[in-house]
mmCIF file of C-alpha atoms in Angstrom:
data_model
loop_
_atom_site.group_PDB
_atom_site.id
_atom_site.type_symbol
_atom_site.label_atom_id
_atom_site.label_comp_id
_atom_site.label_asym_id
_atom_site.label_seq_id
_atom_site.Cartn_x
_atom_site.Cartn_y
_atom_site.Cartn_z
ATOM 1 C CA MET A 539 -35.571 78.176 44.177
ATOM 2 C CA ALA A 540 -37.339 74.874 43.675
ATOM 3 C CA LEU A 541 -36.961 72.132 46.273
ATOM 4 C CA ASP A 542 -34.942 69.079 45.289
ATOM 5 C CA PRO A 543 -37.362 66.305 44.200
ATOM 6 C CA SER A 544 -34.796 63.661 45.172
ATOM 7 C CA PHE A 545 -36.054 64.158 48.749
ATOM 8 C CA ILE A 546 -39.321 62.402 47.807
ATOM 9 C CA GLY A 547 -39.488 59.163 49.776
ATOM 10 C CA ARG A 548 -37.061 60.289 52.463
ATOM 11 C CA SER A 549 -37.847 59.376 56.087
ATOM 12 C CA TYR A 550 -36.476 61.113 59.140
ATOM 13 C CA PRO A 551 -35.379 59.407 62.372
ATOM 14 C CA ALA A 552 -38.105 58.957 65.011
ATOM 15 C CA SER A 553 -38.636 61.906 67.352
ATOM 16 C CA PRO A 554 -37.885 61.634 71.081
ATOM 17 C CA VAL A 555 -40.699 60.082 73.171
ATOM 18 C CA TYR A 556 -43.502 62.501 74.081
ATOM 19 C CA GLN A 557 -45.597 61.577 77.088
ATOM 20 C CA VAL A 558 -49.177 62.815 76.837
ATOM 21 C CA SER A 559 -50.137 64.403 80.168
ATOM 22 C CA ARG A 560 -53.425 65.379 81.806
ATOM 23 C CA ALA A 561 -52.110 68.889 82.409
ATOM 24 C CA LYS A 562 -51.164 69.501 78.760
ATOM 25 C CA ILE A 563 -54.481 68.136 77.493
ATOM 26 C CA ARG A 564 -56.368 70.432 79.889
ATOM 27 C CA GLU A 565 -54.239 73.421 78.863
ATOM 28 C CA PHE A 566 -54.831 72.690 75.159
ATOM 29 C CA ALA A 567 -58.588 72.173 75.618
ATOM 30 C CA GLU A 568 -58.813 75.505 77.465
ATOM 31 C CA ALA A 569 -56.855 77.238 74.714
ATOM 32 C CA ILE A 570 -59.395 76.086 72.105
ATOM 33 C CA GLY A 571 -62.324 76.871 74.436
ATOM 34 C CA ASP A 572 -63.600 73.294 74.640
ATOM 35 C CA ASP A 573 -65.075 72.268 78.001
ATOM 36 C CA ASN A 574 -65.791 68.622 77.094
ATOM 37 C CA PRO A 575 -65.345 66.720 80.408
ATOM 38 C CA LEU A 576 -63.534 63.862 78.611
ATOM 39 C CA TYR A 577 -60.560 66.254 78.308
ATOM 40 C CA SER A 578 -60.396 67.176 81.989
ATOM 41 C CA ASP A 579 -62.217 64.630 84.181
ATOM 42 C CA PRO A 580 -60.524 61.193 84.476
ATOM 43 C CA ALA A 581 -63.697 59.671 85.969
ATOM 44 C CA ALA A 582 -65.793 60.844 83.000
ATOM 45 C CA ALA A 583 -63.189 59.486 80.566
ATOM 46 C CA GLN A 584 -63.096 56.125 82.360
ATOM 47 C CA ALA A 585 -66.897 55.956 82.361
ATOM 48 C CA ALA A 586 -66.705 56.405 78.564
ATOM 49 C CA GLY A 587 -64.329 53.436 78.317
ATOM 50 C CA TYR A 588 -60.942 55.205 78.186
ATOM 51 C CA SER A 589 -57.904 54.595 80.387
ATOM 52 C CA ASP A 590 -57.581 58.306 81.182
ATOM 53 C CA VAL A 591 -58.581 61.743 79.832
ATOM 54 C CA VAL A 592 -58.531 61.920 76.025
ATOM 55 C CA THR A 593 -56.953 64.349 73.563
ATOM 56 C CA PRO A 594 -58.891 66.790 71.341
ATOM 57 C CA PRO A 595 -58.659 65.902 67.604
ATOM 58 C CA THR A 596 -55.920 68.435 66.806
ATOM 59 C CA PHE A 597 -53.904 67.993 70.023
ATOM 60 C CA LEU A 598 -51.140 66.043 68.285
ATOM 61 C CA THR A 599 -50.227 69.197 66.364
ATOM 62 C CA ILE A 600 -47.854 69.679 69.312
ATOM 63 C CA ILE A 601 -45.613 66.778 68.300
ATOM 64 C CA ASN A 602 -46.507 66.917 64.606
ATOM 65 C CA LEU A 603 -45.218 70.478 64.382
ATOM 66 C CA ALA A 604 -42.011 69.605 66.239
ATOM 67 C CA ALA A 605 -41.387 66.712 63.838
ATOM 68 C CA ILE A 606 -42.161 68.845 60.772
ATOM 69 C CA ASN A 607 -39.734 71.471 62.062
ATOM 70 C CA VAL A 608 -36.932 68.899 61.805
ATOM 71 C CA VAL A 609 -37.666 68.696 58.063
ATOM 72 C CA ILE A 610 -38.051 72.469 57.725
ATOM 73 C CA GLU A 611 -34.663 72.971 59.385
ATOM 74 C CA ASP A 612 -32.891 70.261 57.358
ATOM 75 C CA PRO A 613 -30.032 72.282 55.814
ATOM 76 C CA GLU A 614 -29.783 69.837 52.888
ATOM 77 C CA LEU A 615 -33.417 70.428 51.922
ATOM 78 C CA GLY A 616 -32.962 74.202 52.211
ATOM 79 C CA LEU A 617 -36.605 75.177 52.704
ATOM 80 C CA ASP A 618 -37.165 78.939 53.101
ATOM 81 C CA TYR A 619 -39.140 79.131 56.364
ATOM 82 C CA SER A 620 -39.923 82.851 55.971
ATOM 83 C CA ARG A 621 -41.955 82.099 52.823
ATOM 84 C CA MET A 622 -43.593 78.928 54.117
ATOM 85 C CA VAL A 623 -47.262 78.495 55.005
ATOM 86 C CA HIS A 624 -49.351 75.535 56.080
ATOM 87 C CA GLY A 625 -51.466 74.545 53.063
ATOM 88 C CA ASP A 626 -53.506 71.700 54.442
ATOM 89 C CA GLN A 627 -53.632 69.311 57.362
ATOM 90 C CA SER A 628 -55.468 66.087 58.034
ATOM 91 C CA PHE A 629 -55.406 63.373 60.665
ATOM 92 C CA VAL A 630 -56.432 59.726 60.436
ATOM 93 C CA TYR A 631 -57.130 58.256 63.864
ATOM 94 C CA ASN A 632 -56.566 54.536 64.409
ATOM 95 C CA ARG A 633 -57.366 54.875 68.085
ATOM 96 C CA GLN A 634 -58.074 57.588 70.617
ATOM 97 C CA VAL A 635 -54.942 58.950 72.326
ATOM 98 C CA CYS A 636 -55.180 59.295 76.125
ATOM 99 C CA ALA A 637 -53.092 60.787 78.924
ATOM 100 C CA GLY A 638 -50.231 58.409 79.709
ATOM 101 C CA ASP A 639 -49.588 57.469 76.073
ATOM 102 C CA GLU A 640 -45.922 57.588 75.096
ATOM 103 C CA LEU A 641 -45.653 58.639 71.458
ATOM 104 C CA ARG A 642 -42.960 59.070 68.839
ATOM 105 C CA VAL A 643 -43.266 60.613 65.373
ATOM 106 C CA VAL A 644 -41.687 59.377 62.155
ATOM 107 C CA VAL A 645 -41.914 61.877 59.284
ATOM 108 C CA HIS A 646 -41.814 60.917 55.608
ATOM 109 C CA ILE A 647 -41.626 63.226 52.598
ATOM 110 C CA GLU A 648 -44.307 61.880 50.264
ATOM 111 C CA ASP A 649 -44.146 64.403 47.435
ATOM 112 C CA ILE A 650 -42.526 67.603 46.257
ATOM 113 C CA MET A 651 -44.141 69.643 43.472
ATOM 114 C CA HIS A 652 -43.472 72.976 41.823
ATOM 115 C CA ARG A 653 -46.464 74.840 40.406
ATOM 116 C CA ALA A 654 -46.969 78.475 39.434
ATOM 117 C CA SER A 655 -43.771 79.597 41.188
ATOM 118 C CA ASN A 656 -44.737 77.874 44.459
ATOM 119 C CA ASP A 657 -43.154 74.781 45.966
ATOM 120 C CA PHE A 658 -45.407 72.195 47.605
ATOM 121 C CA ILE A 659 -44.134 69.557 49.988
ATOM 122 C CA ASN A 660 -46.416 66.765 51.212
ATOM 123 C CA MET A 661 -45.446 65.106 54.461
ATOM 124 C CA ARG A 662 -46.823 62.100 56.287
ATOM 125 C CA ALA A 663 -46.130 61.684 59.993
ATOM 126 C CA ASP A 664 -46.747 58.291 61.573
ATOM 127 C CA ILE A 665 -47.433 58.762 65.275
ATOM 128 C CA VAL A 666 -46.651 55.515 67.081
ATOM 129 C CA ASP A 667 -47.239 54.369 70.652
ATOM 130 C CA ALA A 668 -45.028 52.401 73.064
ATOM 131 C CA ASP A 669 -46.124 49.139 71.359
ATOM 132 C CA ASP A 670 -44.986 50.483 67.970
ATOM 133 C CA GLU A 671 -48.603 50.637 66.767
ATOM 134 C CA ILE A 672 -49.494 53.603 64.566
ATOM 135 C CA VAL A 673 -52.182 55.452 66.524
ATOM 136 C CA VAL A 674 -52.571 58.534 64.322
ATOM 137 C CA ILE A 675 -51.329 59.437 60.847
ATOM 138 C CA SER A 676 -50.898 63.127 60.076
ATOM 139 C CA TYR A 677 -50.788 64.466 56.517
ATOM 140 C CA ALA A 678 -49.536 68.015 56.032
ATOM 141 C CA GLN A 679 -48.884 70.081 52.936
ATOM 142 C CA LEU A 680 -46.497 72.987 53.285
ATOM 143 C CA VAL A 681 -46.361 75.675 50.629
ATOM 144 C CA VAL A 682 -43.272 77.775 49.987
ATOM 145 C CA ARG A 683 -44.855 80.704 48.254
ATOM 146 C CA ASP A 684 -43.476 83.244 45.869
ATOM 147 C CA ALA A 685 -42.279 86.196 47.952
ATOM 148 C CA ALA A 686 -44.199 88.575 45.673
ATOM 149 C CA LYS A 687 -47.645 87.347 46.789
ATOM 150 C CA PRO A 688 -47.557 86.967 50.561
ATOM 151 C CA GLU A 689 -51.192 87.784 51.337
ATOM 152 C CA GLU A 690 -52.853 84.977 49.407
ATOM 153 C CA ALA A 691 -52.420 81.799 51.393
ATOM 154 C CA ALA A 692 -50.747 82.852 54.601
ATOM 155 C CA VAL A 693 -51.979 81.090 57.729
ATOM 156 C CA MET B 575 -81.717 58.914 62.633
ATOM 157 C CA THR B 576 -78.953 60.933 61.089
ATOM 158 C CA ALA B 577 -79.687 61.938 57.497
ATOM 159 C CA VAL B 578 -77.844 63.667 54.684
ATOM 160 C CA GLY B 579 -78.375 67.410 54.996
ATOM 161 C CA ASP B 580 -78.742 67.412 58.791
ATOM 162 C CA GLU B 581 -77.193 70.519 60.260
ATOM 163 C CA LEU B 582 -74.897 70.357 63.269
ATOM 164 C CA PRO B 583 -75.287 73.017 65.975
ATOM 165 C CA SER B 584 -73.219 76.026 64.885
ATOM 166 C CA LEU B 585 -70.682 77.970 66.910
ATOM 167 C CA SER B 586 -69.502 81.555 66.971
ATOM 168 C CA VAL B 587 -66.080 82.058 68.561
ATOM 169 C CA GLN B 588 -64.339 85.323 69.366
ATOM 170 C CA VAL B 589 -60.582 85.166 68.983
ATOM 171 C CA THR B 590 -58.497 87.901 70.605
ATOM 172 C CA ARG B 591 -54.740 88.488 70.759
ATOM 173 C CA LYS B 592 -54.790 86.971 74.242
ATOM 174 C CA ASP B 593 -56.349 83.797 72.806
ATOM 175 C CA LEU B 594 -53.562 83.602 70.225
ATOM 176 C CA VAL B 595 -50.883 83.901 72.900
ATOM 177 C CA ARG B 596 -52.621 81.257 74.983
ATOM 178 C CA TYR B 597 -52.911 78.912 71.977
ATOM 179 C CA ALA B 598 -49.258 79.547 71.056
ATOM 180 C CA GLY B 599 -48.230 78.347 74.508
ATOM 181 C CA ALA B 600 -50.597 75.375 74.520
ATOM 182 C CA SER B 601 -49.618 74.183 71.026
ATOM 183 C CA LEU B 602 -45.947 75.241 71.214
ATOM 184 C CA ASP B 603 -46.341 77.122 67.917
ATOM 185 C CA PHE B 604 -44.426 80.356 68.453
ATOM 186 C CA ASN B 605 -44.343 81.629 64.869
ATOM 187 C CA PRO B 606 -44.216 85.439 65.341
ATOM 188 C CA ILE B 607 -46.871 86.089 62.648
ATOM 189 C CA HIS B 608 -49.348 85.041 65.376
ATOM 190 C CA TRP B 609 -48.312 87.588 68.028
ATOM 191 C CA ASN B 610 -45.814 90.123 66.653
ATOM 192 C CA GLU B 611 -47.573 92.838 64.634
ATOM 193 C CA PRO B 612 -44.460 94.508 63.120
ATOM 194 C CA PHE B 613 -43.155 91.093 62.068
ATOM 195 C CA ALA B 614 -46.490 90.094 60.509
ATOM 196 C CA LYS B 615 -46.624 93.347 58.515
ATOM 197 C CA GLU B 616 -43.019 92.975 57.434
ATOM 198 C CA VAL B 617 -43.826 89.653 55.760
ATOM 199 C CA GLY B 618 -46.788 91.227 53.954
ATOM 200 C CA LEU B 619 -49.716 90.339 56.198
ATOM 201 C CA PRO B 620 -52.356 92.964 57.050
ATOM 202 C CA ASP B 621 -51.887 92.309 60.793
ATOM 203 C CA VAL B 622 -51.324 89.451 63.237
ATOM 204 C CA ILE B 623 -53.223 86.340 62.064
ATOM 205 C CA ALA B 624 -54.623 83.359 63.964
ATOM 206 C CA HIS B 625 -52.861 80.005 63.804
ATOM 207 C CA GLY B 626 -54.427 77.890 61.058
ATOM 208 C CA MET B 627 -54.341 74.998 63.510
ATOM 209 C CA LEU B 628 -56.359 77.078 66.003
ATOM 210 C CA THR B 629 -59.057 77.641 63.369
ATOM 211 C CA MET B 630 -58.937 73.902 62.617
ATOM 212 C CA ALA B 631 -59.350 73.155 66.339
ATOM 213 C CA LEU B 632 -62.330 75.534 66.637
ATOM 214 C CA ALA B 633 -63.959 73.935 63.584
ATOM 215 C CA GLY B 634 -63.351 70.542 65.181
ATOM 216 C CA ARG B 635 -65.463 71.637 68.153
ATOM 217 C CA VAL B 636 -68.528 71.679 65.890
ATOM 218 C CA VAL B 637 -67.992 67.969 65.360
ATOM 219 C CA THR B 638 -66.957 66.910 68.870
ATOM 220 C CA GLN B 639 -69.815 68.796 70.532
ATOM 221 C CA TRP B 640 -72.194 66.952 68.190
ATOM 222 C CA VAL B 641 -70.849 63.448 68.891
ATOM 223 C CA SER B 642 -69.794 64.252 72.516
ATOM 224 C CA ASP B 643 -66.961 61.710 72.360
ATOM 225 C CA PRO B 644 -63.843 62.771 70.378
ATOM 226 C CA GLY B 645 -62.991 59.072 69.991
ATOM 227 C CA LYS B 646 -65.805 58.898 67.405
ATOM 228 C CA VAL B 647 -63.740 61.041 65.033
ATOM 229 C CA LEU B 648 -62.012 58.716 62.546
ATOM 230 C CA GLN B 649 -60.605 61.330 60.168
ATOM 231 C CA TYR B 650 -60.433 65.105 60.170
ATOM 232 C CA GLY B 651 -58.867 67.346 57.538
ATOM 233 C CA VAL B 652 -58.881 70.945 56.316
ATOM 234 C CA ARG B 653 -57.262 73.165 53.738
ATOM 235 C CA PHE B 654 -56.153 76.618 54.904
ATOM 236 C CA THR B 655 -57.459 79.068 52.336
ATOM 237 C CA ARG B 656 -57.569 82.497 54.034
ATOM 238 C CA PRO B 657 -56.072 84.021 57.161
ATOM 239 C CA VAL B 658 -58.126 85.102 60.181
ATOM 240 C CA VAL B 659 -56.827 88.597 60.912
ATOM 241 C CA VAL B 660 -56.883 89.478 64.611
ATOM 242 C CA PRO B 661 -56.757 93.195 65.526
ATOM 243 C CA ASN B 662 -55.278 94.407 68.812
ATOM 244 C CA ASP B 663 -58.541 95.232 70.601
ATOM 245 C CA ASP B 664 -61.019 93.669 73.027
ATOM 246 C CA LYS B 665 -63.189 92.130 70.311
ATOM 247 C CA GLY B 666 -60.542 90.488 68.149
ATOM 248 C CA ALA B 667 -61.942 88.408 65.270
ATOM 249 C CA THR B 668 -65.184 86.440 65.201
ATOM 250 C CA VAL B 669 -65.130 83.047 63.496
ATOM 251 C CA GLU B 670 -68.478 81.483 62.485
ATOM 252 C CA LEU B 671 -68.472 77.684 62.396
ATOM 253 C CA ALA B 672 -71.090 75.273 61.094
ATOM 254 C CA GLY B 673 -71.412 71.700 59.926
ATOM 255 C CA LYS B 674 -73.669 69.590 57.747
ATOM 256 C CA VAL B 675 -73.982 65.840 57.153
ATOM 257 C CA ARG B 676 -72.779 65.036 53.662
ATOM 258 C CA GLU B 677 -72.881 61.216 53.621
ATOM 259 C CA VAL B 678 -74.410 58.504 55.756
ATOM 260 C CA ASN B 679 -72.605 55.239 55.031
ATOM 261 C CA GLU B 680 -73.727 51.650 55.462
ATOM 262 C CA ASP B 681 -70.837 50.873 57.799
ATOM 263 C CA GLY B 682 -72.216 53.291 60.384
ATOM 264 C CA THR B 683 -69.907 56.157 59.504
ATOM 265 C CA VAL B 684 -70.967 59.678 58.638
ATOM 266 C CA ARG B 685 -69.080 62.302 56.647
ATOM 267 C CA VAL B 686 -69.580 65.900 57.739
ATOM 268 C CA ASP B 687 -68.693 69.091 55.856
ATOM 269 C CA ILE B 688 -67.584 71.940 58.085
ATOM 270 C CA THR B 689 -67.574 75.619 57.224
ATOM 271 C CA ALA B 690 -65.520 78.316 58.938
ATOM 272 C CA LYS B 691 -66.126 81.957 58.080
ATOM 273 C CA PHE B 692 -64.405 85.158 59.084
ATOM 274 C CA ASP B 693 -65.561 88.544 57.806
ATOM 275 C CA GLY B 694 -68.162 86.758 55.663
ATOM 276 C CA LYS B 695 -65.573 84.689 53.789
ATOM 277 C CA THR B 696 -64.609 81.045 54.189
ATOM 278 C CA VAL B 697 -61.199 80.502 55.770
ATOM 279 C CA LEU B 698 -61.095 76.693 55.511
ATOM 280 C CA GLY B 699 -61.599 74.649 52.368
ATOM 281 C CA LYS B 700 -62.431 70.951 52.079
ATOM 282 C CA ALA B 701 -63.005 70.824 55.844
ATOM 283 C CA GLN B 702 -64.381 67.351 56.467
ATOM 284 C CA ALA B 703 -64.641 64.845 59.263
ATOM 285 C CA LEU B 704 -65.449 61.141 59.123
ATOM 286 C CA LEU B 705 -67.281 60.035 62.243
ATOM 287 C CA LYS B 706 -68.439 56.748 63.685
ATOM 288 C CA LEU B 707 -71.885 57.127 65.167
ATOM 289 C CA PRO B 708 -72.868 55.054 68.223
#
């Protein structure tokens, strides 16, 4: 079942505030095996010119995923989660996010396409700080694949 | 001076089931295809697979270890083309990561192509980072 193209251009309400913490950054850095001191040592981060420890480039997947899930679970859109895979992901960084930042996510549906029995949905998530400045923009493409070919693009 | 064709130091990372569980907790991505073998097989996968975002994070390490400061990363994107299948043993899956300078721009930015391979095949497509060099 193809997704309804009238959802193109739709924006979702801003997510609740997420406070970036030293502990979560450290936990995430350990989970990806990265021992860069800027992720764990506030003194090292301050010496590099930051207010506090900094986030690894993909750290904001934590709030990006939560915001995308709101779209995935939108009953009006009717996306079949069991056949969905992450097609691509990119981040544009306007500034480095640090511990102490208070962030919200606003998700927009930029495009919906149907090709070769797969649905593609392109989403943009604006991640904004307490001053309403966009600090990071996340672009994600989700693919709702044909149930007959599950092994091809599943991640 | 950085030049087109320069190779970034490569990385080889072993990913076990324990690493997937740890990443699931850290990233709050609890999709069962990343830890529940019967579920993964039921939806047609050969076995449990790694989170695409974990592979993206590992590939990002090639870039951040090169520039030292993650704040130098201006853009980072990948396409997920193949799953990393992680068996239930001590070795898990080995992901081979490398990077190469593709463009050196006049504004002081550098574009890097990243490759991620598992089992001899690329698992990320169009993996690129735009960096600001000091």
